[in-house]
Coordinates of C-alpha atoms and ligand atoms in Angstrom, one line a residue:
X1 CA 173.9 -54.1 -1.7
X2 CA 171.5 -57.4 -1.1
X3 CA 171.9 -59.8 0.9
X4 CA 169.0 -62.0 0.2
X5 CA 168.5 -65.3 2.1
X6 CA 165.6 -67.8 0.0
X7 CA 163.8 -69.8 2.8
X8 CA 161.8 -72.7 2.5
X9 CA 158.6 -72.2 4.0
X10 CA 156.9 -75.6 4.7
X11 CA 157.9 -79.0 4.6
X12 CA 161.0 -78.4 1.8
X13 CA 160.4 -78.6 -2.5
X14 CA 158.9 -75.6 -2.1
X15 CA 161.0 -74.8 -5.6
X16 CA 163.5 -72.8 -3.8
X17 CA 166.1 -74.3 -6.9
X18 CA 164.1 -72.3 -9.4
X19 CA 164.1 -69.3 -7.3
X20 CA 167.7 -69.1 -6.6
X21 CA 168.3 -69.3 -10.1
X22 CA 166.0 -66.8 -11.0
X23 CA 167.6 -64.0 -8.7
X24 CA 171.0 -65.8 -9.1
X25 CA 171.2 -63.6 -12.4
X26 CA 171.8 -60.5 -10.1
X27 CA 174.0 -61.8 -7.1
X28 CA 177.5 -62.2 -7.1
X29 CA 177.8 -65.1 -5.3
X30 CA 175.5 -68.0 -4.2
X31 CA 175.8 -70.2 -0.7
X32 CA 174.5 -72.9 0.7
X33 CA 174.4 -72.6 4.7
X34 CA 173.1 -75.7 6.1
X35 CA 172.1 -79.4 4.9
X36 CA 173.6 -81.8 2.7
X37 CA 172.8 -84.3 -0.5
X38 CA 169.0 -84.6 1.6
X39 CA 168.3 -81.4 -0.5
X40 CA 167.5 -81.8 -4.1
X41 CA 166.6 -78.7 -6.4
X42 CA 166.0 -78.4 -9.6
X43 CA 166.8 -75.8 -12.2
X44 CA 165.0 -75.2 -15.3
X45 CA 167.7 -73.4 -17.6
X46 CA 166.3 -71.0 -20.0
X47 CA 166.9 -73.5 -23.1
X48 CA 165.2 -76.2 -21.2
X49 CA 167.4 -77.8 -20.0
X50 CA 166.9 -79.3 -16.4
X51 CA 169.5 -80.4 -13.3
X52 CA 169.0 -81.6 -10.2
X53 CA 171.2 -80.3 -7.5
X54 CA 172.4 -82.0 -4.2
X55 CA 175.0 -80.1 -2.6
X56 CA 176.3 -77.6 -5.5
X57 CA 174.4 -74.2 -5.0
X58 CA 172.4 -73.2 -7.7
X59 CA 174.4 -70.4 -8.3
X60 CA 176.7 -72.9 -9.9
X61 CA 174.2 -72.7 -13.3
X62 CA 174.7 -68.6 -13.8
X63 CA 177.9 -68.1 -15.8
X64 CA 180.0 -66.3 -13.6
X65 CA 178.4 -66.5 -10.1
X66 CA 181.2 -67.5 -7.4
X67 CA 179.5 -70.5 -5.0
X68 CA 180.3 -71.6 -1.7
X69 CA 179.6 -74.3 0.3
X70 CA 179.3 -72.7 3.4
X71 CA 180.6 -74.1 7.3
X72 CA 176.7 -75.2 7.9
X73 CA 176.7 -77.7 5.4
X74 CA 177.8 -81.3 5.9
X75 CA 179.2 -82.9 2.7
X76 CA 179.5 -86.4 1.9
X77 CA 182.9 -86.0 -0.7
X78 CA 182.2 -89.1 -2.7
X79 CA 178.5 -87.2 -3.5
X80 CA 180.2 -84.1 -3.8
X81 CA 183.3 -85.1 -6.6
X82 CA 179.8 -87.0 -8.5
X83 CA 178.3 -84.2 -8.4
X84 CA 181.1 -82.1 -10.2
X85 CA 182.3 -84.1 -12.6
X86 CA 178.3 -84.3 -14.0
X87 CA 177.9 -80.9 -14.0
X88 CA 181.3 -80.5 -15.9
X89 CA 180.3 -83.4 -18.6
X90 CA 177.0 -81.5 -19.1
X91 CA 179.7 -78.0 -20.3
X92 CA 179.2 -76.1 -16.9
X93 CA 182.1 -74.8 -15.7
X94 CA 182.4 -75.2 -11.9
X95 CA 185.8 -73.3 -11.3
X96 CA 183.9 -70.8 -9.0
X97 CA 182.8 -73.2 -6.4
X98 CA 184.4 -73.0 -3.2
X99 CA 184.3 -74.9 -0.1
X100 CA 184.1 -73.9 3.8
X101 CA 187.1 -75.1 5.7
X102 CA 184.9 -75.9 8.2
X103 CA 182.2 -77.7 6.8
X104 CA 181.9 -81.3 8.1
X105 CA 182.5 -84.6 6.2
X106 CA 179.9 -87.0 6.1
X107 CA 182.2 -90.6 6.2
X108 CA 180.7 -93.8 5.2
X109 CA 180.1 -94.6 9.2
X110 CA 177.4 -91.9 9.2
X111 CA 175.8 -93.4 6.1
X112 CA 175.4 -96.5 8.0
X113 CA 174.7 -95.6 11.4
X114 CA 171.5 -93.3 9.7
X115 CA 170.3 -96.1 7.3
X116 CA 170.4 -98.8 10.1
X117 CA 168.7 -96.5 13.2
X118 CA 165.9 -95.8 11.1
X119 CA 165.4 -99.8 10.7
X120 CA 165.3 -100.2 14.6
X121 CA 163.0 -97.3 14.8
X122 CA 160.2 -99.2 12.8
X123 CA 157.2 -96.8 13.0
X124 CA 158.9 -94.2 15.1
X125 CA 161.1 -93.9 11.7
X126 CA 161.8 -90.3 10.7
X127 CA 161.6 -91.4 7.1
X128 CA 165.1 -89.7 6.5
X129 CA 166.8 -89.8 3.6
X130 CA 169.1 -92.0 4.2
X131 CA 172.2 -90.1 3.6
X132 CA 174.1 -90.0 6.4
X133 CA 172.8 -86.3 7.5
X134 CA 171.5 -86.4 11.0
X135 CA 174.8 -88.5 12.4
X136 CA 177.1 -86.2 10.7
X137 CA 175.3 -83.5 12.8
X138 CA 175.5 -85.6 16.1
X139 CA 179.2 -85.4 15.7
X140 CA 179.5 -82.0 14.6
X141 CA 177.7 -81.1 17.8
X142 CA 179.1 -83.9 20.0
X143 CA 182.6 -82.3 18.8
X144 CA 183.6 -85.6 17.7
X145 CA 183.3 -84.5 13.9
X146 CA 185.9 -84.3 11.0
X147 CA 185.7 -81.4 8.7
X148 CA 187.2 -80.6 5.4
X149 CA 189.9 -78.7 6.7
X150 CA 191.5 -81.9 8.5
X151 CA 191.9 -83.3 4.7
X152 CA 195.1 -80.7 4.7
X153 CA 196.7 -83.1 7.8
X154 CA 196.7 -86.4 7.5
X155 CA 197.8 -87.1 10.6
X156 CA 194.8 -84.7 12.5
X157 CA 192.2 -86.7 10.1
X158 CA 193.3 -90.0 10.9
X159 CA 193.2 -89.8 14.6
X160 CA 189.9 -88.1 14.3
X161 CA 188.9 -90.5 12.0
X162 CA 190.2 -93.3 14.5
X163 CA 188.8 -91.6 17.3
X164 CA 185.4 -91.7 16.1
X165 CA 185.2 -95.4 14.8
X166 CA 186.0 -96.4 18.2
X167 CA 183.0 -95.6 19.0
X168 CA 181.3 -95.8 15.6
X169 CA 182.4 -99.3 15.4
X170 CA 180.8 -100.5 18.7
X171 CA 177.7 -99.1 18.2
X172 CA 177.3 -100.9 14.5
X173 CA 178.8 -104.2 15.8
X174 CA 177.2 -104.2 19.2
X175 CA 173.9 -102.4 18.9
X176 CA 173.3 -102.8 15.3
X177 CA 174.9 -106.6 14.2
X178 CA 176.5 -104.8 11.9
X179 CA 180.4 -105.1 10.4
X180 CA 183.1 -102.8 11.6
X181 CA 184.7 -100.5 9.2
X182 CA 188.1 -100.5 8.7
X183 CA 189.8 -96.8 9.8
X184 CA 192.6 -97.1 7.2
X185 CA 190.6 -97.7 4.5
X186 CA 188.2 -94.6 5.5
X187 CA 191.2 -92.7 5.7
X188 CA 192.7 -93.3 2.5
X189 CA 189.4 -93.2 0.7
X190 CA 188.8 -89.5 1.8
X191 CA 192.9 -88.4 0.8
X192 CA 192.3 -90.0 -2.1
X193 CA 189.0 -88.4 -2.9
X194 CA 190.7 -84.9 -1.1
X195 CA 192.9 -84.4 -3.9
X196 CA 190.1 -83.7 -6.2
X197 CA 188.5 -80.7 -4.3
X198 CA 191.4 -79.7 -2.1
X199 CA 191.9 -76.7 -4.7
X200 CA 188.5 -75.4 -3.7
X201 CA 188.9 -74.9 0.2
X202 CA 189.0 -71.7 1.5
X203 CA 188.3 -69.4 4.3
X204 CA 184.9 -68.7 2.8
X205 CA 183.5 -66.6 6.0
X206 CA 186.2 -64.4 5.3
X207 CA 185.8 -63.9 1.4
X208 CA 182.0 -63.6 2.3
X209 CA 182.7 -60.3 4.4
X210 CA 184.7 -58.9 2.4
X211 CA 182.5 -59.2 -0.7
X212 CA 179.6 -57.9 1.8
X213 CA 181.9 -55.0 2.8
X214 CA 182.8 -53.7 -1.1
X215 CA 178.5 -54.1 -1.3
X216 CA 178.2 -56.8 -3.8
X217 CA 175.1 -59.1 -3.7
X218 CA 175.0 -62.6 -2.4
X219 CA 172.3 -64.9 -2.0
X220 CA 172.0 -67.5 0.7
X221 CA 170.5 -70.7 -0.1
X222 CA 168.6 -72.6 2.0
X223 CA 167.6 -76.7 2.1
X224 CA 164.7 -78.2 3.0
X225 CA 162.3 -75.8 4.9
X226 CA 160.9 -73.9 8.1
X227 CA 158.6 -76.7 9.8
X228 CA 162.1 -79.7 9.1
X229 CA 163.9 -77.0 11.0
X230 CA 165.6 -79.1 13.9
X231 CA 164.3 -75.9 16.6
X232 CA 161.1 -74.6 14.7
X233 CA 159.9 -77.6 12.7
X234 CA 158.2 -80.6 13.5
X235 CA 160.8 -81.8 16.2
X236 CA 161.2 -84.6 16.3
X237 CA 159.9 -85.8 12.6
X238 CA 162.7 -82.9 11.5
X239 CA 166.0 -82.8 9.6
X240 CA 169.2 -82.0 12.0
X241 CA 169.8 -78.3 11.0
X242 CA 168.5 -74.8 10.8
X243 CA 167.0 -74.0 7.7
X244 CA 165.6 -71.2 9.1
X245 CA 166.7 -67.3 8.8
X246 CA 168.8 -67.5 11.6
X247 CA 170.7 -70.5 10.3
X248 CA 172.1 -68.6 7.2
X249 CA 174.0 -66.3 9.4
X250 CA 175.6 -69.1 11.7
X251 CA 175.7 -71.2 8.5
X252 CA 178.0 -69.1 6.6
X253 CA 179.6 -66.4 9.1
X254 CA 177.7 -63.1 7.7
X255 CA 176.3 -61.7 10.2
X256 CA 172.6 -60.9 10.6
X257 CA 172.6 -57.0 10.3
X258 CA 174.3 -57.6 6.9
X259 CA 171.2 -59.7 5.9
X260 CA 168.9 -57.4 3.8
X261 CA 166.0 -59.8 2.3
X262 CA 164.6 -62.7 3.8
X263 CA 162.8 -64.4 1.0
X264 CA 159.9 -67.2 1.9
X265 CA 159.5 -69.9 -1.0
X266 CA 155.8 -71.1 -0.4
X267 CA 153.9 -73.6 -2.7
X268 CA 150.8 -72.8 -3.9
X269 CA 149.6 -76.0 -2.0
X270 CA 151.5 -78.2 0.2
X271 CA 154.0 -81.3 0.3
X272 CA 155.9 -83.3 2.5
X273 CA 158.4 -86.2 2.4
X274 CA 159.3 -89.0 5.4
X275 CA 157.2 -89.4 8.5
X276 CA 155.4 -86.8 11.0
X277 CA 152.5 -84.4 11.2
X278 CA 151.0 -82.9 7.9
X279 CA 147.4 -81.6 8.7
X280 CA 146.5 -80.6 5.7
X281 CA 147.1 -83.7 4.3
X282 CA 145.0 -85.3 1.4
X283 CA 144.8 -89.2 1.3
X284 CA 142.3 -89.1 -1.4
X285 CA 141.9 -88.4 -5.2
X286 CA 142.1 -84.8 -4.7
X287 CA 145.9 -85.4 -3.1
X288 CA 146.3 -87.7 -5.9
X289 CA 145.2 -85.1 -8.2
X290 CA 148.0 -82.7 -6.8
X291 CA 151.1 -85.3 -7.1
X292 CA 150.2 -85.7 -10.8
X293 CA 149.6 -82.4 -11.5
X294 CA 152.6 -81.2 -9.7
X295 CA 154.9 -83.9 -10.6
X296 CA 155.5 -84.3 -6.7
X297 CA 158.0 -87.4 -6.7
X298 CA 161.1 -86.4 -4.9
X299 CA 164.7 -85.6 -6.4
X300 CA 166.7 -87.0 -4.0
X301 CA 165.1 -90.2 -3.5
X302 CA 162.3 -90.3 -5.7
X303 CA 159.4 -91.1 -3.2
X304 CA 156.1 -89.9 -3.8
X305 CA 155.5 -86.6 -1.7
X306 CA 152.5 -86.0 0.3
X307 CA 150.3 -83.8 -0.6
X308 CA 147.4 -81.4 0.8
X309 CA 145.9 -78.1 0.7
X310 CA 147.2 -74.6 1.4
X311 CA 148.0 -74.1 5.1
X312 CA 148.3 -69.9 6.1
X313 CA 149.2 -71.4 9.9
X314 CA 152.2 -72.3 8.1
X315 CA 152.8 -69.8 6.5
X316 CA 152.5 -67.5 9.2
X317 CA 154.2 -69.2 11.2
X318 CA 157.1 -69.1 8.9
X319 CA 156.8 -65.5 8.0
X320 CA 157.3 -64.9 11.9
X321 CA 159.9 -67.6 13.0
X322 CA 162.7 -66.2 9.3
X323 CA 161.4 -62.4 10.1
X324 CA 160.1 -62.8 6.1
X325 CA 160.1 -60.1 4.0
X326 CA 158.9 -61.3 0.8
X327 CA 157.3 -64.7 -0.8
X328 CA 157.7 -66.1 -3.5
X329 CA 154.4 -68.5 -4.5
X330 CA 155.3 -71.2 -6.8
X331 CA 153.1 -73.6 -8.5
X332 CA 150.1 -71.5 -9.1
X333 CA 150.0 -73.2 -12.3
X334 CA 148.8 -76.9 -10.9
X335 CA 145.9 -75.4 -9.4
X336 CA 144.4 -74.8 -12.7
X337 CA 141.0 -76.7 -13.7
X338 CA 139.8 -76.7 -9.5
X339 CA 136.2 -75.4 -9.2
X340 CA 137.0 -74.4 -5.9
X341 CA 140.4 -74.2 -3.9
X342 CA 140.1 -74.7 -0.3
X343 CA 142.7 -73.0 2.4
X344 CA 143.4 -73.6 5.7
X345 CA 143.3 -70.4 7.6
X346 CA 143.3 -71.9 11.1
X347 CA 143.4 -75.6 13.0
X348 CA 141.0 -77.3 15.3
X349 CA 142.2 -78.8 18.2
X350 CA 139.8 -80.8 20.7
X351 CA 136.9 -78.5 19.6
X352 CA 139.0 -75.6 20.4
X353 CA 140.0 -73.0 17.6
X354 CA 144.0 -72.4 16.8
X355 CA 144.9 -69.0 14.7
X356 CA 148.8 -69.9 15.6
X357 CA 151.0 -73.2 15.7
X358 CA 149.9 -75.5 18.4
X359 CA 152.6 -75.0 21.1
X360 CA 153.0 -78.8 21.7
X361 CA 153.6 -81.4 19.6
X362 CA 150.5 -83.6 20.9
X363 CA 148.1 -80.8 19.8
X364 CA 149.7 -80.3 16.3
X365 CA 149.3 -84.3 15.6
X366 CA 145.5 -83.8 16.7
X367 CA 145.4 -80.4 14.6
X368 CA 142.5 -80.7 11.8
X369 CA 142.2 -77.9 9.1
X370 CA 139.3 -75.0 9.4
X371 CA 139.2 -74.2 5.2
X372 CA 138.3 -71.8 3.6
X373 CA 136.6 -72.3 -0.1
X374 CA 138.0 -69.9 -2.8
X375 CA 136.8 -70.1 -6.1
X376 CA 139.1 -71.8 -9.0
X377 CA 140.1 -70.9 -12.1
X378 CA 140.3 -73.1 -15.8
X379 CA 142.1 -71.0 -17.6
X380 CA 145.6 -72.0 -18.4
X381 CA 148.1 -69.4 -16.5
X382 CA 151.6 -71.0 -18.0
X383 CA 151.9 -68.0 -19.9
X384 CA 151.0 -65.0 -17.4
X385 CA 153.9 -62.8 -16.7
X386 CA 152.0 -60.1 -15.0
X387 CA 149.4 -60.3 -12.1
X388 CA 146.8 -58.6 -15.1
X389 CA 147.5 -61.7 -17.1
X390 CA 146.4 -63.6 -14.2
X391 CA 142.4 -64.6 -14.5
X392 CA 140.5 -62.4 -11.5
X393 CA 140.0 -66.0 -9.1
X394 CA 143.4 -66.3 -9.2
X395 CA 144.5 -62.9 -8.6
X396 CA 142.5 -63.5 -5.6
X397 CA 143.7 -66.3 -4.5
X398 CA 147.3 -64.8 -4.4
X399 CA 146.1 -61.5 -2.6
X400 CA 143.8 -63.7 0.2
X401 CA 147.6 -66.0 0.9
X402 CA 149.0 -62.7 1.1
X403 CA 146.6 -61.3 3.9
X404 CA 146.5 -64.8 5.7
X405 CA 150.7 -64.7 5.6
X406 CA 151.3 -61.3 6.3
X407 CA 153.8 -60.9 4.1
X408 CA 153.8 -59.1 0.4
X409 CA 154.0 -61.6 -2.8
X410 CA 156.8 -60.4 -5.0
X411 CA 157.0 -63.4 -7.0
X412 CA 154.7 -66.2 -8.6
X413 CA 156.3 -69.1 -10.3
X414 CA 153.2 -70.3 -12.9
X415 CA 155.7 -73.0 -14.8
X416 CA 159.0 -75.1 -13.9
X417 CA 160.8 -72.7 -16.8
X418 CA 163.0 -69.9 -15.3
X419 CA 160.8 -67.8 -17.3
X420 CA 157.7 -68.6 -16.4
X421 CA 157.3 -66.3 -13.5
X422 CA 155.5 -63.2 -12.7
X423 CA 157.9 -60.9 -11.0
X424 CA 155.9 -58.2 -8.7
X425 CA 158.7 -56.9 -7.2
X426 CA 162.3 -55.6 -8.3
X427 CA 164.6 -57.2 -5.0
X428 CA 167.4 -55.9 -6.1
X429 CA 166.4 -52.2 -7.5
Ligands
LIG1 P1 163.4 -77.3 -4.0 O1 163.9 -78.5 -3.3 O2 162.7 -76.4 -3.1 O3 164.4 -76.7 -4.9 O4 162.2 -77.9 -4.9 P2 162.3 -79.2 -5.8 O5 163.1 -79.0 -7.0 O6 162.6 -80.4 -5.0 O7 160.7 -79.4 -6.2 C1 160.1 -78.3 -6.9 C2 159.5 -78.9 -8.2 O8 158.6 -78.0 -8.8 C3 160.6 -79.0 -9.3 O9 160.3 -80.1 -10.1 C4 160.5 -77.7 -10.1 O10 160.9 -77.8 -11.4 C5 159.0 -77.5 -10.0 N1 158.6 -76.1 -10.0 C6 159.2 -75.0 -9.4 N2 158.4 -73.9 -9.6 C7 157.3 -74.3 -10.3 C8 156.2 -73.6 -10.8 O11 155.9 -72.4 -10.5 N3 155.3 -74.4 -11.5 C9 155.5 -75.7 -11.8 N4 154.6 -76.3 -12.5 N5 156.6 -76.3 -11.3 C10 157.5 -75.6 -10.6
LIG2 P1 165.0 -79.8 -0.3 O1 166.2 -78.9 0.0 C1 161.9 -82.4 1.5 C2 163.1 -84.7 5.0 C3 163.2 -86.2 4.9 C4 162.8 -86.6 6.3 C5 163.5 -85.5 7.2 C6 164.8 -85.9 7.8 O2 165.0 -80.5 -1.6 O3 163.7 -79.1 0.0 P2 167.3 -86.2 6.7 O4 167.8 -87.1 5.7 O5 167.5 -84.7 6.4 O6 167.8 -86.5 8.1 O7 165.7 -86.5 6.8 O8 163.6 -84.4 6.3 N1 163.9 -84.0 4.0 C7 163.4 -83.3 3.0 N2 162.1 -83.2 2.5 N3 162.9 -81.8 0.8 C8 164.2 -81.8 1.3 O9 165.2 -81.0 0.8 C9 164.5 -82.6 2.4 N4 165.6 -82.9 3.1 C10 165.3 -83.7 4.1 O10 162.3 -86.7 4.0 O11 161.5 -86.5 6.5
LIG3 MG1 163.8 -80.6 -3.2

């Protein structure tokens, strides 16, 4: 049995899509644990063709593959029935997609309240994406929250519903000069759009266990990435959830000594989307050079990511804070044509060297990069599907990340194609 969690490890687009549908051929079932429609992943199919997922797991692309939507996840319904219905136009069957009972709802009041507090934040702006996430969160934790069980009562969901625009309301009108929303209208709009997925709740911590217990394979997907982790990451330029290790177990109610892999996605480079620190960060031609080689323009809401070097504090970080027991290195490819790649292996700080993460967030904003210079490679690697296919800088570019993480490579994406990746080690042998 496997039990393999996937873990973005840096700032989130680490290709963590590709890699779930990759080892999605040898699970039998897929779950997302935490986030929402912030994530976006994309899948390159083995025909070629290409989707961009939100809040469907991966899992939903491998014919036969049951997927949850697990209790960490926060789902807007509108996005969610969208979301199906494209899938199904495009001929994939979505029949094996289940949803957590106790997954929250975003409602059009979160949607709001997130796009307008990120317009009075002006420059302290989080740079979210707009989608309602972080004050579904609030209420989830503030135990103010609907979930998609409350859809099956109408009369629990709309005095929750009431409940909350109570408040809701106030804040828009009085804080934020906005207009109220009206609570019949929210209710409706969610029993209306409930009879479309109603079919698909279930008690999905419970099918998970027992799937566990009979020792079939599940794979946990995660969104974003370790350093937006609301504890770990870059508090408080963040997103409101646990991406991290721990948040698969509390994110779909299997526990952690059931967890047998913990797999870290890590670029080959780095990106980031929305506001905060980045100290690897390249404002010039060579970032430049990265977005257009990488095709680094977000899924979800098309901004340009930002882009920089290598970091291995990161990524040590990372393979310490999710207990990592494998990477999996993707875009090796784009680094093709550099003379010489540099790396950061360690951060200066006020003249002062840092091996680790800064423990506050004053000396990570003042963190600059200590590189390291490896030599490039020209060759074009698209086609490598063994490490001796690899040309020797390369090869040692992989095995120097590998020392500087700590943590053994067993996979190296070289190409957006499911195909196009070197597999070093057999995860589920
Ligand atoms: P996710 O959010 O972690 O699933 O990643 P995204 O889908 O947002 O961004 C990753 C991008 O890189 C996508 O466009 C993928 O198709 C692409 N990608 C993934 N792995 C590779 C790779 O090894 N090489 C190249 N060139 N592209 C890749
Ligand atoms: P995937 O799963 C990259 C970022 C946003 C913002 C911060 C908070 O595709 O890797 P939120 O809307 O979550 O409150 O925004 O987190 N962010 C992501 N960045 N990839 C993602 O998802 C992201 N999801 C959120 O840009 O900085
Ligand atoms: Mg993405």
């Amino acid at each position: 049995m496997t039990v393999m969690v996937l873990i973005g490890a840096q700032w989130g687009d680490e290709g963590k899509g590709k890699a779930t549908d990759l080892y999605g051929e040898h699970v039998q079932w897929v779950v997302r644990y935490q986030g929402g429609n912030n994530a976006g992943h994309t899948v390159v199919r083995p025909d070629g063709q290409k989707f961009a997922l939100h809040l469907v797991p991966s899992g939903i692309l491998s014919p036969g593959v049951k997927n949850v939507i697990g209790n960490g996840v926060v789902i807007d319904p509108g996005v969610l029935l969208g979301e199906i219905g494209e899938l199904e136009e495009r001929g994939v069957n979505t029949s094996n997609l289940l949803i957590s009972a106790d997954a929250h709802l975003i409602m059009p009041y979160h949607v709001a309240i997130d796009k307008v507090s990120e317009r009075y934040l002006g420059k302290a702006r989080i740079g979210t994406t707009g989608r309602g996430i972080g004050p579904c969160y609030q209420d989830k934790i503030a135990r103010i929250g609907v979930r998609v069980q409350d859809v099956l009562d109408p009369s629990i969901l709309a005095q929750k519903v009431e409940a909350a625009l109570e408040q809701k309301n106030q804040m828009l009108v009085k804080i934020y000069n906005r207009k109220a929303l009206d609570a019949r209208q929210v209710i409706d709009t969610v029993l209306e759009q409930a009879e479309a997925f109603k079919h698909r709740i279930a008690d999905t911590r419970l099918l998970l266990g027992e799937a566990v217990a009979r020792g079939e394979n599940v794979l946990l997907e995660g969104g974003q990435g370790t350093l937006l982790d609301v504890d770990h990451g870059t508090y408080p330029f963040v997103t409101s959830s646990s991406p991290t290790a721990g948040g698969a177990a509390t994110g779909s109610g299997i526990g952690p000594t059931r967890i047998t892999t913990v797999v870290g996605i890590l670029k080959a480079y780095t990106t980031r989307v929305g506001s905060g620190p980045f100290p690897t960060e390249l404002l010039d031609e060579s970032g430049e050079f990265l977005r257009q080689a990488g095709h680094e323009f977000g899924v979800t809401t098309g901004r340009a990511r930002r882009c920089g070097w290598f970091d291995a504090v990161v990524a040590r970080y990372a393979t310490r804070v999710n207990g990592l027991t494998d990477l999996f290195i993707t875009k090796l490819d784009v680094l093709s044509s550099l003379e010489t790649v540099p790396v950061c292996v360690a951060y200066e700080v006020d003249g002062e060297r840092y091996d680790e993460m800064p423990m506050t967030q004053t000396a990570f904003h003042h963190a600059t990069p200590i590189y390291e210079q490896l030599p490039g490679w020209s060759e074009d690697i698209t086609g490598a599907r063994t490490l001796a296919d690899l040309p020797a800088a390369a090869r040692a570019y992989l095995d120097r990340i590998e020392e500087l993480s700590g943590t053994r490579i067993s996979a190296v994406g070289v190409g957006p194609g499911q195909d196009e990746t070197i597999e070093v080690n057999d995860l589920f042998g």
